[in-house]
Each structure stands twice: as structure tokens, then as C-alpha cells.
């Protein structure tokens, strides 16, 4: 079974600063996908970024980037130039490449951007 | 597209009552997922369907929970009888047919139903 661990329940950072959220996972699969979802106070789950395990290059989406360390089973999210609208819960999630469409989520990190 | 639609957005009920949550997936999506979110357990997958057929219901907590998908555009999650520990936010999500390499795989979430059982 896969597990996803987010060890930082809460974080806060000043606006315009950079923040990194941690995520580790455990799996015996070789091919899989990792995701970061954002959940603002509206409760809507929004996909922020995805990473394919077979790709060496780290994914980036504007101010959001990941540091994917496959050997260490680590998948951290970096938010640059943080904005007030980044305040939300952030969930790391995993799905294997074949046969199982389940998303396994971590417990989340509550991020607060301070004006 | 309107996205995944869930109703009601909020539900307050008394212990022992039957509760029905509803979901309309995005048109054309073949997969539908029901999740439960609580402070203690985070986001848990309860059940998912492919082409209206339940594929995995191992996350359904008890026989009090049941889910149906009578057609491609509608699904229900029913709790009977409800208990205070069922209080949570219930999300429905849908996704299109998953390509072999899953490069563009994404689950699209609805706004959730906040259930309070007193």
C-alpha cells in the first residue's frame, strides 16, 4: 500500500517570500505520478502541479515548482514570491501508473501568507 | 463546463436520519470518485466508479454507507442511519478516461458537501 506523509501541519510566511512544503511517500511502484492540490477556504480542490516519476526534470508552473527526489521518495513544493491568495491547505497526492486510479493524499499543510 | 456539481452544499441532520448526497460529474468523464475529509483522517477515498460500475468500495466505512451511479451523469452517496462521527466534508470528483501514460491525468473535484450530524 502507498502512503503519503506531510510532516508540516502548519506554516506561515511573509508575502513575497519563498516557502517550501515537504512531502514524502512510500511505494514499491517504479512508475507513478505525484500531485500537489491546493484547497483554499472555499474548500475547492485545485490541482497546482503534477510530476511524472519517470521524468528527471522537476515540474514547474509559474511560481510553483517541485523538488522531486525519487531515490529519497521526496516531493516538495516551492512557492516563490508568495501571494495572499496562496493561503490555503496544500495536499500532496500519489497515484501509480497502472491499474489503480486511486489518489492517496497526505494529511495536508495549512499555509498562511502574512501581509 | 460547469464542473463537478454537488448538492446540497451543507446538510445538518439528526442522528439516525437518512442522508443522501448527490453528484453530477463533468460530462464525458468516465470515472467518478467519492472522498471524505475529516480533521482526524484527512482525505479518504470511499468508492469509485468506472462507466457507472463500482470498481473499488474498500474505503466505505460501514454498511450504513452506500453509493450508486444509475447513469453517467448522476451519483448518490447515502448514509442510513447517520451518526455524529459521519460529520465531515464529502467530495465528489470525476476524471476522463485515463490514457496509458497518464500524463494529463487529473481528478476534478466538486465543491464538497459539509455534513453535520447532531
mmCIF file with all atom_site columns, N, CA, C and O in Angstrom, chain A residues 27-68:
data_model
loop_
_atom_site.group_PDB
_atom_site.id
_atom_site.type_symbol
_atom_site.label_atom_id
_atom_site.label_alt_id
_atom_site.label_comp_id
_atom_site.label_asym_id
_atom_site.label_entity_id
_atom_site.label_seq_id
_atom_site.pdbx_PDB_ins_code
_atom_site.Cartn_x
_atom_site.Cartn_y
_atom_site.Cartn_z
_atom_site.occupancy
_atom_site.B_iso_or_equiv
_atom_site.pdbx_formal_charge
_atom_site.auth_seq_id
_atom_site.auth_comp_id
_atom_site.auth_asym_id
_atom_site.auth_atom_id
_atom_site.pdbx_PDB_model_num
ATOM 1   N N  . UNK A 1 27 ? 6.281   3.728  -1.615  1.00 0.00 ? 27 UNK A N  1
ATOM 2   C CA . UNK A 1 27 ? 5.674   2.869  -2.614  1.00 0.00 ? 27 UNK A CA 1
ATOM 3   C C  . UNK A 1 27 ? 6.705   1.894  -3.138  1.00 0.00 ? 27 UNK A C  1
ATOM 4   O O  . UNK A 1 27 ? 7.905   2.176  -3.102  1.00 0.00 ? 27 UNK A O  1
ATOM 5   N N  . UNK A 1 28 ? 6.214   0.774  -3.623  1.00 0.00 ? 28 UNK A N  1
ATOM 6   C CA . UNK A 1 28 ? 7.084   -0.197 -4.288  1.00 0.00 ? 28 UNK A CA 1
ATOM 7   C C  . UNK A 1 28 ? 6.990   -0.071 -5.805  1.00 0.00 ? 28 UNK A C  1
ATOM 8   O O  . UNK A 1 28 ? 7.689   -0.771 -6.536  1.00 0.00 ? 28 UNK A O  1
ATOM 9   N N  . UNK A 1 29 ? 6.137   0.831  -6.260  1.00 0.00 ? 29 UNK A N  1
ATOM 10  C CA . UNK A 1 29 ? 5.974   1.049  -7.693  1.00 0.00 ? 29 UNK A CA 1
ATOM 11  C C  . UNK A 1 29 ? 7.186   1.791  -8.250  1.00 0.00 ? 29 UNK A C  1
ATOM 12  O O  . UNK A 1 29 ? 7.839   2.563  -7.547  1.00 0.00 ? 29 UNK A O  1
ATOM 13  N N  . UNK A 1 30 ? 7.445   1.568  -9.527  1.00 0.00 ? 30 UNK A N  1
ATOM 14  C CA . UNK A 1 30 ? 8.534   2.296  -10.183 1.00 0.00 ? 30 UNK A CA 1
ATOM 15  C C  . UNK A 1 30 ? 8.006   3.468  -11.002 1.00 0.00 ? 30 UNK A C  1
ATOM 16  O O  . UNK A 1 30 ? 8.674   4.496  -11.133 1.00 0.00 ? 30 UNK A O  1
ATOM 17  N N  . UNK A 1 31 ? 6.818   3.301  -11.545 1.00 0.00 ? 31 UNK A N  1
ATOM 18  C CA . UNK A 1 31 ? 6.201   4.376  -12.313 1.00 0.00 ? 31 UNK A CA 1
ATOM 19  C C  . UNK A 1 31 ? 4.971   4.878  -11.592 1.00 0.00 ? 31 UNK A C  1
ATOM 20  O O  . UNK A 1 31 ? 4.101   4.089  -11.215 1.00 0.00 ? 31 UNK A O  1
ATOM 21  N N  . UNK A 1 32 ? 4.894   6.191  -11.426 1.00 0.00 ? 32 UNK A N  1
ATOM 22  C CA . UNK A 1 32 ? 3.763   6.761  -10.698 1.00 0.00 ? 32 UNK A CA 1
ATOM 23  C C  . UNK A 1 32 ? 3.723   8.262  -10.945 1.00 0.00 ? 32 UNK A C  1
ATOM 24  O O  . UNK A 1 32 ? 4.609   8.830  -11.609 1.00 0.00 ? 32 UNK A O  1
ATOM 25  N N  . UNK A 1 33 ? 2.683   8.882  -10.424 1.00 0.00 ? 33 UNK A N  1
ATOM 26  C CA . UNK A 1 33 ? 2.506   10.323 -10.568 1.00 0.00 ? 33 UNK A CA 1
ATOM 27  C C  . UNK A 1 33 ? 2.289   10.935 -9.186  1.00 0.00 ? 33 UNK A C  1
ATOM 28  O O  . UNK A 1 33 ? 1.654   10.336 -8.318  1.00 0.00 ? 33 UNK A O  1
ATOM 29  N N  . UNK A 1 34 ? 2.803   12.110 -9.050  1.00 0.00 ? 34 UNK A N  1
ATOM 30  C CA . UNK A 1 34 ? 2.664   12.869 -7.810  1.00 0.00 ? 34 UNK A CA 1
ATOM 31  C C  . UNK A 1 34 ? 2.005   14.203 -8.114  1.00 0.00 ? 34 UNK A C  1
ATOM 32  O O  . UNK A 1 34 ? 2.228   14.786 -9.188  1.00 0.00 ? 34 UNK A O  1
ATOM 33  N N  . UNK A 1 35 ? 1.219   14.674 -7.172  1.00 0.00 ? 35 UNK A N  1
ATOM 34  C CA . UNK A 1 35 ? 0.453   15.901 -7.366  1.00 0.00 ? 35 UNK A CA 1
ATOM 35  C C  . UNK A 1 35 ? 0.519   16.760 -6.109  1.00 0.00 ? 35 UNK A C  1
ATOM 36  O O  . UNK A 1 35 ? 0.646   16.253 -4.989  1.00 0.00 ? 35 UNK A O  1
ATOM 37  N N  . UNK A 1 36 ? 0.373   18.039 -6.322  1.00 0.00 ? 36 UNK A N  1
ATOM 38  C CA . UNK A 1 36 ? 0.067   18.965 -5.234  1.00 0.00 ? 36 UNK A CA 1
ATOM 39  C C  . UNK A 1 36 ? -1.287  19.615 -5.545  1.00 0.00 ? 36 UNK A C  1
ATOM 40  O O  . UNK A 1 36 ? -1.481  20.180 -6.635  1.00 0.00 ? 36 UNK A O  1
ATOM 41  N N  . UNK A 1 37 ? -2.204  19.496 -4.570  1.00 0.00 ? 37 UNK A N  1
ATOM 42  C CA . UNK A 1 37 ? -3.507  20.132 -4.669  1.00 0.00 ? 37 UNK A CA 1
ATOM 43  C C  . UNK A 1 37 ? -3.576  21.250 -3.635  1.00 0.00 ? 37 UNK A C  1
ATOM 44  O O  . UNK A 1 37 ? -3.065  21.136 -2.527  1.00 0.00 ? 37 UNK A O  1
ATOM 45  N N  . UNK A 1 38 ? -4.263  22.307 -4.000  1.00 0.00 ? 38 UNK A N  1
ATOM 46  C CA . UNK A 1 38 ? -4.497  23.447 -3.112  1.00 0.00 ? 38 UNK A CA 1
ATOM 47  C C  . UNK A 1 38 ? -5.971  23.471 -2.740  1.00 0.00 ? 38 UNK A C  1
ATOM 48  O O  . UNK A 1 38 ? -6.841  23.271 -3.603  1.00 0.00 ? 38 UNK A O  1
ATOM 49  N N  . UNK A 1 39 ? -6.250  23.703 -1.456  1.00 0.00 ? 39 UNK A N  1
ATOM 50  C CA . UNK A 1 39 ? -7.632  23.826 -1.001  1.00 0.00 ? 39 UNK A CA 1
ATOM 51  C C  . UNK A 1 39 ? -7.779  25.145 -0.239  1.00 0.00 ? 39 UNK A C  1
ATOM 52  O O  . UNK A 1 39 ? -7.465  25.234 0.942   1.00 0.00 ? 39 UNK A O  1
ATOM 53  N N  . UNK A 1 40 ? -8.250  26.189 -0.899  1.00 0.00 ? 40 UNK A N  1
ATOM 54  C CA . UNK A 1 40 ? -8.459  27.482 -0.223  1.00 0.00 ? 40 UNK A CA 1
ATOM 55  C C  . UNK A 1 40 ? -9.673  27.399 0.696   1.00 0.00 ? 40 UNK A C  1
ATOM 56  O O  . UNK A 1 40 ? -10.358 26.362 0.736   1.00 0.00 ? 40 UNK A O  1
ATOM 57  N N  . UNK A 1 41 ? -9.961  28.459 1.428   1.00 0.00 ? 41 UNK A N  1
ATOM 58  C CA . UNK A 1 41 ? -11.114 28.445 2.339   1.00 0.00 ? 41 UNK A CA 1
ATOM 59  C C  . UNK A 1 41 ? -12.437 28.098 1.657   1.00 0.00 ? 41 UNK A C  1
ATOM 60  O O  . UNK A 1 41 ? -13.363 27.627 2.309   1.00 0.00 ? 41 UNK A O  1
ATOM 61  N N  . UNK A 1 42 ? -12.533 28.294 0.380   1.00 0.00 ? 42 UNK A N  1
ATOM 62  C CA . UNK A 1 42 ? -13.753 27.922 -0.344  1.00 0.00 ? 42 UNK A CA 1
ATOM 63  C C  . UNK A 1 42 ? -13.979 26.418 -0.403  1.00 0.00 ? 42 UNK A C  1
ATOM 64  O O  . UNK A 1 42 ? -15.042 25.956 -0.802  1.00 0.00 ? 42 UNK A O  1
ATOM 65  N N  . UNK A 1 43 ? -12.973 25.644 -0.001  1.00 0.00 ? 43 UNK A N  1
ATOM 66  C CA . UNK A 1 43 ? -12.988 24.171 0.016   1.00 0.00 ? 43 UNK A CA 1
ATOM 67  C C  . UNK A 1 43 ? -12.716 23.546 -1.334  1.00 0.00 ? 43 UNK A C  1
ATOM 68  O O  . UNK A 1 43 ? -12.534 22.330 -1.423  1.00 0.00 ? 43 UNK A O  1
ATOM 69  N N  . UNK A 1 44 ? -12.732 24.317 -2.387  1.00 0.00 ? 44 UNK A N  1
ATOM 70  C CA . UNK A 1 44 ? -12.491 23.755 -3.714  1.00 0.00 ? 44 UNK A CA 1
ATOM 71  C C  . UNK A 1 44 ? -11.088 23.160 -3.798  1.00 0.00 ? 44 UNK A C  1
ATOM 72  O O  . UNK A 1 44 ? -10.121 23.794 -3.407  1.00 0.00 ? 44 UNK A O  1
ATOM 73  N N  . UNK A 1 45 ? -10.959 21.959 -4.322  1.00 0.00 ? 45 UNK A N  1
ATOM 74  C CA . UNK A 1 45 ? -9.655  21.320 -4.519  1.00 0.00 ? 45 UNK A CA 1
ATOM 75  C C  . UNK A 1 45 ? -9.145  21.691 -5.903  1.00 0.00 ? 45 UNK A C  1
ATOM 76  O O  . UNK A 1 45 ? -9.806  21.428 -6.918  1.00 0.00 ? 45 UNK A O  1
ATOM 77  N N  . UNK A 1 46 ? -7.974  22.288 -5.944  1.00 0.00 ? 46 UNK A N  1
ATOM 78  C CA . UNK A 1 46 ? -7.417  22.798 -7.193  1.00 0.00 ? 46 UNK A CA 1
ATOM 79  C C  . UNK A 1 46 ? -6.056  22.164 -7.426  1.00 0.00 ? 46 UNK A C  1
ATOM 80  O O  . UNK A 1 46 ? -5.182  22.226 -6.556  1.00 0.00 ? 46 UNK A O  1
ATOM 81  N N  . UNK A 1 47 ? -5.869  21.565 -8.599  1.00 0.00 ? 47 UNK A N  1
ATOM 82  C CA . UNK A 1 47 ? -4.574  20.982 -8.924  1.00 0.00 ? 47 UNK A CA 1
ATOM 83  C C  . UNK A 1 47 ? -3.562  22.097 -9.172  1.00 0.00 ? 47 UNK A C  1
ATOM 84  O O  . UNK A 1 47 ? -3.784  22.987 -9.974  1.00 0.00 ? 47 UNK A O  1
ATOM 85  N N  . UNK A 1 48 ? -2.445  22.025 -8.474  1.00 0.00 ? 48 UNK A N  1
ATOM 86  C CA . UNK A 1 48 ? -1.393  23.033 -8.607  1.00 0.00 ? 48 UNK A CA 1
ATOM 87  C C  . UNK A 1 48 ? -0.322  22.584 -9.587  1.00 0.00 ? 48 UNK A C  1
ATOM 88  O O  . UNK A 1 48 ? 0.087   23.326 -10.486 1.00 0.00 ? 48 UNK A O  1
ATOM 89  N N  . UNK A 1 49 ? 0.120   21.336 -9.418  1.00 0.00 ? 49 UNK A N  1
ATOM 90  C CA . UNK A 1 49 ? 1.238   20.866 -10.223 1.00 0.00 ? 49 UNK A CA 1
ATOM 91  C C  . UNK A 1 49 ? 1.296   19.353 -10.167 1.00 0.00 ? 49 UNK A C  1
ATOM 92  O O  . UNK A 1 49 ? 0.845   18.755 -9.187  1.00 0.00 ? 49 UNK A O  1
ATOM 93  N N  . UNK A 1 50 ? 1.810   18.711 -11.218 1.00 0.00 ? 50 UNK A N  1
ATOM 94  C CA . UNK A 1 50 ? 1.949   17.257 -11.264 1.00 0.00 ? 50 UNK A CA 1
ATOM 95  C C  . UNK A 1 50 ? 3.362   16.909 -11.713 1.00 0.00 ? 50 UNK A C  1
ATOM 96  O O  . UNK A 1 50 ? 4.030   17.695 -12.393 1.00 0.00 ? 50 UNK A O  1
ATOM 97  N N  . UNK A 1 51 ? 3.804   15.722 -11.317 1.00 0.00 ? 51 UNK A N  1
ATOM 98  C CA . UNK A 1 51 ? 5.147   15.244 -11.673 1.00 0.00 ? 51 UNK A CA 1
ATOM 99  C C  . UNK A 1 51 ? 5.066   13.783 -12.054 1.00 0.00 ? 51 UNK A C  1
ATOM 100 O O  . UNK A 1 51 ? 4.484   12.978 -11.312 1.00 0.00 ? 51 UNK A O  1
ATOM 101 N N  . UNK A 1 52 ? 5.636   13.447 -13.194 1.00 0.00 ? 52 UNK A N  1
ATOM 102 C CA . UNK A 1 52 ? 5.724   12.036 -13.596 1.00 0.00 ? 52 UNK A CA 1
ATOM 103 C C  . UNK A 1 52 ? 7.018   11.465 -13.042 1.00 0.00 ? 52 UNK A C  1
ATOM 104 O O  . UNK A 1 52 ? 8.082   12.065 -13.221 1.00 0.00 ? 52 UNK A O  1
ATOM 105 N N  . UNK A 1 53 ? 6.948   10.302 -12.418 1.00 0.00 ? 53 UNK A N  1
ATOM 106 C CA . UNK A 1 53 ? 8.116   9.748  -11.736 1.00 0.00 ? 53 UNK A CA 1
ATOM 107 C C  . UNK A 1 53 ? 9.245   9.400  -12.697 1.00 0.00 ? 53 UNK A C  1
ATOM 108 O O  . UNK A 1 53 ? 10.414  9.359  -12.310 1.00 0.00 ? 53 UNK A O  1
ATOM 109 N N  . UNK A 1 54 ? 8.926   9.109  -13.956 1.00 0.00 ? 54 UNK A N  1
ATOM 110 C CA . UNK A 1 54 ? 9.960   8.717  -14.901 1.00 0.00 ? 54 UNK A CA 1
ATOM 111 C C  . UNK A 1 54 ? 10.681  9.922  -15.494 1.00 0.00 ? 54 UNK A C  1
ATOM 112 O O  . UNK A 1 54 ? 11.633  9.756  -16.260 1.00 0.00 ? 54 UNK A O  1
ATOM 113 N N  . UNK A 1 55 ? 10.238  11.117 -15.161 1.00 0.00 ? 55 UNK A N  1
ATOM 114 C CA . UNK A 1 55 ? 10.896  12.317 -15.670 1.00 0.00 ? 55 UNK A CA 1
ATOM 115 C C  . UNK A 1 55 ? 11.898  12.834 -14.651 1.00 0.00 ? 55 UNK A C  1
ATOM 116 O O  . UNK A 1 55 ? 11.580  13.030 -13.489 1.00 0.00 ? 55 UNK A O  1
ATOM 117 N N  . UNK A 1 56 ? 13.111  13.059 -15.113 1.00 0.00 ? 56 UNK A N  1
ATOM 118 C CA . UNK A 1 56 ? 14.149  13.588 -14.233 1.00 0.00 ? 56 UNK A CA 1
ATOM 119 C C  . UNK A 1 56 ? 13.908  15.054 -13.919 1.00 0.00 ? 56 UNK A C  1
ATOM 120 O O  . UNK A 1 56 ? 14.172  15.528 -12.821 1.00 0.00 ? 56 UNK A O  1
ATOM 121 N N  . UNK A 1 57 ? 13.376  15.769 -14.918 1.00 0.00 ? 57 UNK A N  1
ATOM 122 C CA . UNK A 1 57 ? 13.234  17.210 -14.765 1.00 0.00 ? 57 UNK A CA 1
ATOM 123 C C  . UNK A 1 57 ? 12.107  17.531 -13.813 1.00 0.00 ? 57 UNK A C  1
ATOM 124 O O  . UNK A 1 57 ? 11.002  16.980 -13.915 1.00 0.00 ? 57 UNK A O  1
ATOM 125 N N  . UNK A 1 58 ? 12.363  18.463 -12.920 1.00 0.00 ? 58 UNK A N  1
ATOM 126 C CA . UNK A 1 58 ? 11.338  18.890 -11.983 1.00 0.00 ? 58 UNK A CA 1
ATOM 127 C C  . UNK A 1 58 ? 10.287  19.741 -12.683 1.00 0.00 ? 58 UNK A C  1
ATOM 128 O O  . UNK A 1 58 ? 10.605  20.609 -13.494 1.00 0.00 ? 58 UNK A O  1
ATOM 129 N N  . UNK A 1 59 ? 9.013   19.510 -12.329 1.00 0.00 ? 59 UNK A N  1
ATOM 130 C CA . UNK A 1 59 ? 7.920   20.263 -12.935 1.00 0.00 ? 59 UNK A CA 1
ATOM 131 C C  . UNK A 1 59 ? 7.875   21.692 -12.383 1.00 0.00 ? 59 UNK A C  1
ATOM 132 O O  . UNK A 1 59 ? 8.219   21.924 -11.215 1.00 0.00 ? 59 UNK A O  1
ATOM 133 N N  . UNK A 1 60 ? 7.459   22.614 -13.230 1.00 0.00 ? 60 UNK A N  1
ATOM 134 C CA . UNK A 1 60 ? 7.259   23.995 -12.813 1.00 0.00 ? 60 UNK A CA 1
ATOM 135 C C  . UNK A 1 60 ? 5.967   24.510 -13.432 1.00 0.00 ? 60 UNK A C  1
ATOM 136 O O  . UNK A 1 60 ? 5.605   24.139 -14.550 1.00 0.00 ? 60 UNK A O  1
ATOM 137 N N  . UNK A 1 61 ? 5.279   25.353 -12.674 1.00 0.00 ? 61 UNK A N  1
ATOM 138 C CA . UNK A 1 61 ? 4.075   26.033 -13.139 1.00 0.00 ? 61 UNK A CA 1
ATOM 139 C C  . UNK A 1 61 ? 4.106   27.437 -12.569 1.00 0.00 ? 61 UNK A C  1
ATOM 140 O O  . UNK A 1 61 ? 3.710   27.677 -11.434 1.00 0.00 ? 61 UNK A O  1
ATOM 141 N N  . UNK A 1 62 ? 4.618   28.358 -13.359 1.00 0.00 ? 62 UNK A N  1
ATOM 142 C CA . UNK A 1 62 ? 4.707   29.754 -12.934 1.00 0.00 ? 62 UNK A CA 1
ATOM 143 C C  . UNK A 1 62 ? 5.504   29.856 -11.628 1.00 0.00 ? 62 UNK A C  1
ATOM 144 O O  . UNK A 1 62 ? 6.673   29.507 -11.586 1.00 0.00 ? 62 UNK A O  1
ATOM 145 N N  . UNK A 1 63 ? 4.866   30.313 -10.546 1.00 0.00 ? 63 UNK A N  1
ATOM 146 C CA . UNK A 1 63 ? 5.593   30.500 -9.274  1.00 0.00 ? 63 UNK A CA 1
ATOM 147 C C  . UNK A 1 63 ? 5.767   29.216 -8.494  1.00 0.00 ? 63 UNK A C  1
ATOM 148 O O  . UNK A 1 63 ? 6.395   29.185 -7.442  1.00 0.00 ? 63 UNK A O  1
ATOM 149 N N  . UNK A 1 64 ? 5.172   28.122 -8.990  1.00 0.00 ? 64 UNK A N  1
ATOM 150 C CA . UNK A 1 64 ? 5.197   26.852 -8.278  1.00 0.00 ? 64 UNK A CA 1
ATOM 151 C C  . UNK A 1 64 ? 6.184   25.898 -8.954  1.00 0.00 ? 64 UNK A C  1
ATOM 152 O O  . UNK A 1 64 ? 6.171   25.748 -10.177 1.00 0.00 ? 64 UNK A O  1
ATOM 153 N N  . UNK A 1 65 ? 7.002   25.274 -8.154  1.00 0.00 ? 65 UNK A N  1
ATOM 154 C CA . UNK A 1 65 ? 7.933   24.274 -8.675  1.00 0.00 ? 65 UNK A CA 1
ATOM 155 C C  . UNK A 1 65 ? 8.090   23.171 -7.645  1.00 0.00 ? 65 UNK A C  1
ATOM 156 O O  . UNK A 1 65 ? 7.749   23.346 -6.480  1.00 0.00 ? 65 UNK A O  1
ATOM 157 N N  . UNK A 1 66 ? 8.568   22.038 -8.120  1.00 0.00 ? 66 UNK A N  1
ATOM 158 C CA . UNK A 1 66 ? 8.764   20.914 -7.201  1.00 0.00 ? 66 UNK A CA 1
ATOM 159 C C  . UNK A 1 66 ? 10.229  20.515 -7.200  1.00 0.00 ? 66 UNK A C  1
ATOM 160 O O  . UNK A 1 66 ? 10.971  20.769 -8.143  1.00 0.00 ? 66 UNK A O  1
ATOM 161 N N  . UNK A 1 67 ? 10.616  19.879 -6.101  1.00 0.00 ? 67 UNK A N  1
ATOM 162 C CA . UNK A 1 67 ? 11.919  19.239 -6.000  1.00 0.00 ? 67 UNK A CA 1
ATOM 163 C C  . UNK A 1 67 ? 11.636  17.754 -5.800  1.00 0.00 ? 67 UNK A C  1
ATOM 164 O O  . UNK A 1 67 ? 11.253  17.329 -4.703  1.00 0.00 ? 67 UNK A O  1
ATOM 165 N N  . UNK A 1 68 ? 11.763  16.989 -6.870  1.00 0.00 ? 68 UNK A N  1
ATOM 166 C CA . UNK A 1 68 ? 11.432  15.577 -6.858  1.00 0.00 ? 68 UNK A CA 1
ATOM 167 C C  . UNK A 1 68 ? 12.715  14.772 -6.708  1.00 0.00 ? 68 UNK A C  1
ATOM 168 O O  . UNK A 1 68 ? 13.600  14.838 -7.571  1.00 0.00 ? 68 UNK A O  1
#
